[in-house]
Tab-separated table of C-alpha atoms in Angstrom:
chain	number	residue	atom	x	y	z
B	1	MET	CA	80.400	124.313	86.744
B	2	LEU	CA	82.831	124.562	90.020
B	3	THR	CA	81.029	125.771	93.150
B	4	ARG	CA	82.564	129.338	93.503
B	5	GLY	CA	84.944	129.200	96.909
B	6	ARG	CA	85.243	125.732	97.237
B	7	ARG	CA	88.284	123.866	96.210
B	8	ARG	CA	88.070	121.031	94.432
B	9	ALA	CA	90.683	118.130	93.915
B	10	PRO	CA	93.215	118.310	91.281
B	11	LEU	CA	92.240	115.465	88.721
B	12	SER	CA	95.712	114.435	89.075
B	13	ALA	CA	95.216	113.464	92.731
B	14	ILE	CA	92.138	111.432	92.333
B	15	VAL	CA	93.115	108.026	90.205
B	16	GLY	CA	90.734	105.566	89.216
B	17	LEU	CA	90.284	101.847	90.405
B	18	VAL	CA	89.057	99.004	88.303
B	19	LEU	CA	88.110	96.069	90.475
B	20	ALA	CA	88.052	93.201	87.781
B	21	ALA	CA	89.439	89.849	89.558
B	22	GLY	CA	86.497	87.815	89.849
B	23	GLY	CA	85.823	84.463	88.173
B	24	GLY	CA	82.295	85.263	86.958
B	25	ARG	CA	81.222	81.706	87.525
B	26	ARG	CA	77.881	82.356	87.016
B	27	TYR	CA	78.650	84.123	83.802
B	28	GLY	CA	80.776	81.139	82.720
B	29	GLY	CA	84.337	83.069	82.799
B	30	PRO	CA	85.952	86.191	84.013
B	31	LYS	CA	84.079	89.326	83.246
B	32	ALA	CA	86.878	91.322	82.465
B	33	LEU	CA	87.212	89.113	79.296
B	34	VAL	CA	83.423	89.478	78.333
B	35	ARG	CA	83.078	91.008	75.205
B	36	HIS	CA	80.447	94.348	75.434
B	37	GLU	CA	77.909	95.014	72.433
B	38	ASP	CA	80.425	97.745	71.679
B	39	GLY	CA	83.152	95.223	70.473
B	40	ARG	CA	85.413	96.225	73.605
B	41	LEU	CA	86.146	93.804	76.686
B	42	LEU	CA	84.468	95.158	79.594
B	43	VAL	CA	87.879	95.641	81.428
B	44	GLU	CA	88.684	97.970	78.294
B	45	ARG	CA	85.552	99.656	78.766
B	46	ALA	CA	85.759	100.296	82.405
B	47	VAL	CA	89.248	101.875	82.052
B	48	ALA	CA	87.931	104.129	79.180
B	49	THR	CA	84.972	105.061	81.677
B	50	LEU	CA	87.136	106.198	84.223
B	51	ARG	CA	89.653	107.680	81.744
B	52	ASP	CA	87.379	109.738	79.787
B	53	GLY	CA	85.803	110.791	82.813
B	54	GLY	CA	88.833	112.639	83.915
B	55	CYS	CA	90.994	110.178	85.955
B	56	THR	CA	94.539	110.124	84.581
B	57	ARG	CA	96.143	107.543	86.189
B	58	ILE	CA	94.469	104.432	86.310
B	59	TRP	CA	95.042	101.170	88.187
B	60	VAL	CA	93.239	97.668	87.790
B	61	VAL	CA	93.114	94.644	90.305
B	62	LEU	CA	92.851	91.156	88.272
B	63	GLY	CA	92.725	87.749	89.519
B	64	ALA	CA	90.706	84.970	87.602
B	65	GLU	CA	92.834	84.265	84.394
B	66	SER	CA	94.913	87.300	84.684
B	67	GLY	CA	97.551	85.970	82.340
B	68	ARG	CA	94.749	85.876	79.471
B	69	VAL	CA	93.272	89.530	80.509
B	70	ARG	CA	96.971	90.725	80.093
B	71	ASP	CA	97.377	89.029	76.841
B	72	GLU	CA	93.959	89.666	75.416
B	73	ALA	CA	92.665	93.343	76.940
B	74	GLN	CA	94.309	96.513	75.332
B	75	LEU	CA	95.253	98.065	78.630
B	76	ALA	CA	98.278	100.470	77.804
B	77	GLY	CA	99.204	103.031	80.205
B	78	VAL	CA	97.610	101.384	82.970
B	79	GLU	CA	98.929	100.088	85.901
B	80	LEU	CA	98.136	96.303	86.621
B	81	LEU	CA	97.515	94.572	90.061
B	82	ASP	CA	97.167	90.741	90.807
B	83	ASN	CA	95.343	89.744	93.849
B	84	PRO	CA	96.176	86.132	94.517
B	85	ILE	CA	93.359	85.714	97.020
B	86	TRP	CA	90.538	86.778	94.551
B	87	LYS	CA	88.438	83.908	95.267
B	88	SER	CA	87.755	85.379	98.606
B	89	GLY	CA	85.751	88.158	97.168
B	90	MET	CA	85.682	91.738	95.934
B	91	GLY	CA	86.773	93.104	99.599
B	92	SER	CA	90.446	91.678	98.970
B	93	SER	CA	90.668	93.368	95.557
B	94	LEU	CA	89.946	96.485	97.387
B	95	ARG	CA	92.454	96.038	100.061
B	96	VAL	CA	95.208	95.000	97.062
B	97	GLY	CA	94.045	98.271	95.126
B	98	LEU	CA	94.216	100.660	98.343
B	99	ALA	CA	97.690	98.963	99.411
B	100	ALA	CA	99.258	99.587	96.355
B	101	LEU	CA	97.699	103.210	96.227
B	102	ALA	CA	99.202	103.990	99.518
B	103	GLU	CA	102.558	103.849	98.049
B	104	THR	CA	101.748	106.717	95.847
B	105	ASP	CA	100.763	110.306	95.863
B	106	ALA	CA	97.188	109.500	95.301
B	107	GLN	CA	94.808	111.570	97.417
B	108	ALA	CA	92.086	109.805	96.653
B	109	VAL	CA	90.546	107.068	94.360
B	110	ALA	CA	87.608	106.476	92.081
B	111	VAL	CA	86.426	102.773	92.270
B	112	LEU	CA	84.726	101.042	89.609
B	113	LEU	CA	83.658	97.716	89.317
B	114	VAL	CA	84.294	95.916	85.666
B	115	ASP	CA	80.834	94.832	85.704
B	116	THR	CA	78.949	97.918	85.420
B	117	PRO	CA	78.882	98.926	81.964
B	118	GLY	CA	76.373	101.021	82.147
B	119	ILE	CA	78.042	103.714	84.085
B	120	GLY	CA	79.883	105.675	81.801
B	121	PRO	CA	82.187	108.876	82.143
B	122	GLU	CA	79.622	111.249	82.774
B	123	ALA	CA	78.988	109.690	86.114
B	124	VAL	CA	82.743	109.722	86.813
B	125	ALA	CA	83.041	113.124	85.870
B	126	ARG	CA	80.379	114.238	87.885
B	127	LEU	CA	81.691	112.713	91.236
B	128	LEU	CA	84.764	114.513	90.237
B	129	ALA	CA	83.702	117.853	89.745
B	130	ALA	CA	82.056	117.474	93.378
B	131	ALA	CA	84.714	115.942	95.141
B	132	PRO	CA	86.443	118.274	97.789
B	133	GLY	CA	89.889	119.082	97.856
B	134	GLY	CA	92.170	116.856	99.943
B	135	SER	CA	92.364	113.462	101.204
B	136	GLY	CA	89.013	113.445	103.299
B	137	ALA	CA	86.789	112.754	100.153
B	138	LEU	CA	83.894	110.513	100.632
B	139	LEU	CA	81.241	110.306	98.012
B	140	THR	CA	79.340	107.765	95.974
B	141	ALA	CA	76.985	107.919	92.965
B	142	THR	CA	73.315	107.650	94.051
B	143	TYR	CA	70.474	105.885	92.289
B	144	LYS	CA	66.920	107.402	93.369
B	145	GLY	CA	68.683	107.941	97.039
B	146	ARG	CA	70.536	104.398	96.804
B	147	ARG	CA	74.149	104.510	97.054
B	148	GLY	CA	75.969	102.638	94.030
B	149	HIS	CA	79.103	103.206	91.964
B	150	PRO	CA	81.245	104.914	91.128
B	151	VAL	CA	82.665	105.736	94.646
B	152	ILE	CA	85.373	108.098	95.640
B	153	LEU	CA	87.663	107.003	98.788
B	154	GLY	CA	89.846	110.041	99.990
B	155	ARG	CA	92.975	109.005	101.595
B	156	ASP	CA	92.052	109.398	105.002
B	157	HIS	CA	89.460	106.616	104.600
B	158	TRP	CA	91.883	104.029	103.294
B	159	PRO	CA	92.657	102.525	106.563
B	160	GLY	CA	89.255	102.242	107.607
B	161	VAL	CA	87.938	100.848	104.431
B	162	THR	CA	90.549	98.407	104.335
B	163	THR	CA	89.695	97.031	107.772
B	164	LEU	CA	85.893	96.292	106.749
B	165	ALA	CA	86.477	95.223	103.214
B	166	THR	CA	85.911	91.340	103.385
B	167	ALA	CA	84.237	88.834	101.358
B	168	ASP	CA	82.013	90.605	98.551
B	169	VAL	CA	81.489	93.755	101.070
B	170	GLY	CA	83.925	96.154	99.171
B	171	ALA	CA	83.372	99.796	100.919
B	172	ARG	CA	79.688	99.291	101.714
B	173	ALA	CA	80.378	98.372	105.611
B	174	TYR	CA	82.455	101.382	105.725
B	175	LEU	CA	80.222	103.750	104.089
B	176	ILE	CA	77.410	102.554	106.139
B	177	ALA	CA	79.228	103.220	109.564
B	178	HIS	CA	80.259	106.917	108.153
B	179	SER	CA	77.099	107.583	106.775
B	180	ALA	CA	77.194	111.033	108.075
B	181	GLU	CA	80.001	111.762	106.246
B	182	VAL	CA	79.110	110.604	102.616
B	183	GLN	CA	78.147	112.858	99.791
B	184	GLY	CA	75.730	111.384	97.567
B	185	VAL	CA	75.725	112.420	94.042
B	186	PRO	CA	72.895	111.661	91.872
B	187	CYS	CA	73.571	110.009	88.724
B	188	GLU	CA	70.367	107.999	88.009
B	189	ASP	CA	69.928	110.486	84.753
B	190	ILE	CA	73.008	109.522	83.127
B	191	ALA	CA	73.915	106.188	84.595
B	192	ASP	CA	72.673	102.635	85.453
B	193	ASP	CA	74.760	100.664	88.027
B	194	THR	CA	73.388	97.592	87.371
B	195	ASP	CA	75.927	94.585	87.470
B	196	LEU	CA	76.125	91.922	85.100
B	197	ASP	CA	74.995	88.785	86.573
B	198	VAL	CA	74.418	86.207	84.116
B	199	PRO	CA	74.646	86.068	80.198
B	200	PRO	CA	71.697	87.845	78.437
B	201	GLU	CA	69.520	85.299	76.902
B	202	THR	CA	69.739	84.692	73.174
């Protein structure tokens, strides 16, 4: 339920961004192409999480084996971006995504990593419901006080995030530098943001 008297951002103004460019070296290949236990590829699952959570427009940043991902994944209605320097780390993928979104009318972006299948649409919806109107939004899901994903970055913050997003840092350095502005949204009761690092033992 929305807080009375507080304007919220229209859902169409908050777009979804999946970072799915990594090579998954320790996983044996790109995590975007890993098939989850529900039968979907992780990139498909991440897109569905954002869409079912309320994002009507979604971008996906690809890198490692992007041709295979385009051929094998069912990503209809999604804008696909290529990160030619994906090997430099997640930060470069975030920069690619924000640069593309800066050319649109998006006021904020909900960022989700491809390798966090424990995050479902409920967490996305909770953050979207908490996001204030305008381009100043700065929210993260929290897990017993620890910041995690998803993250919502308002347009006003994109230049600063872009400057500090290097290697595998992503938005973390910016969030630390602007801790007083970050709104935490507890999600430990509905999600688990643990990333898939290595294949499960069989």
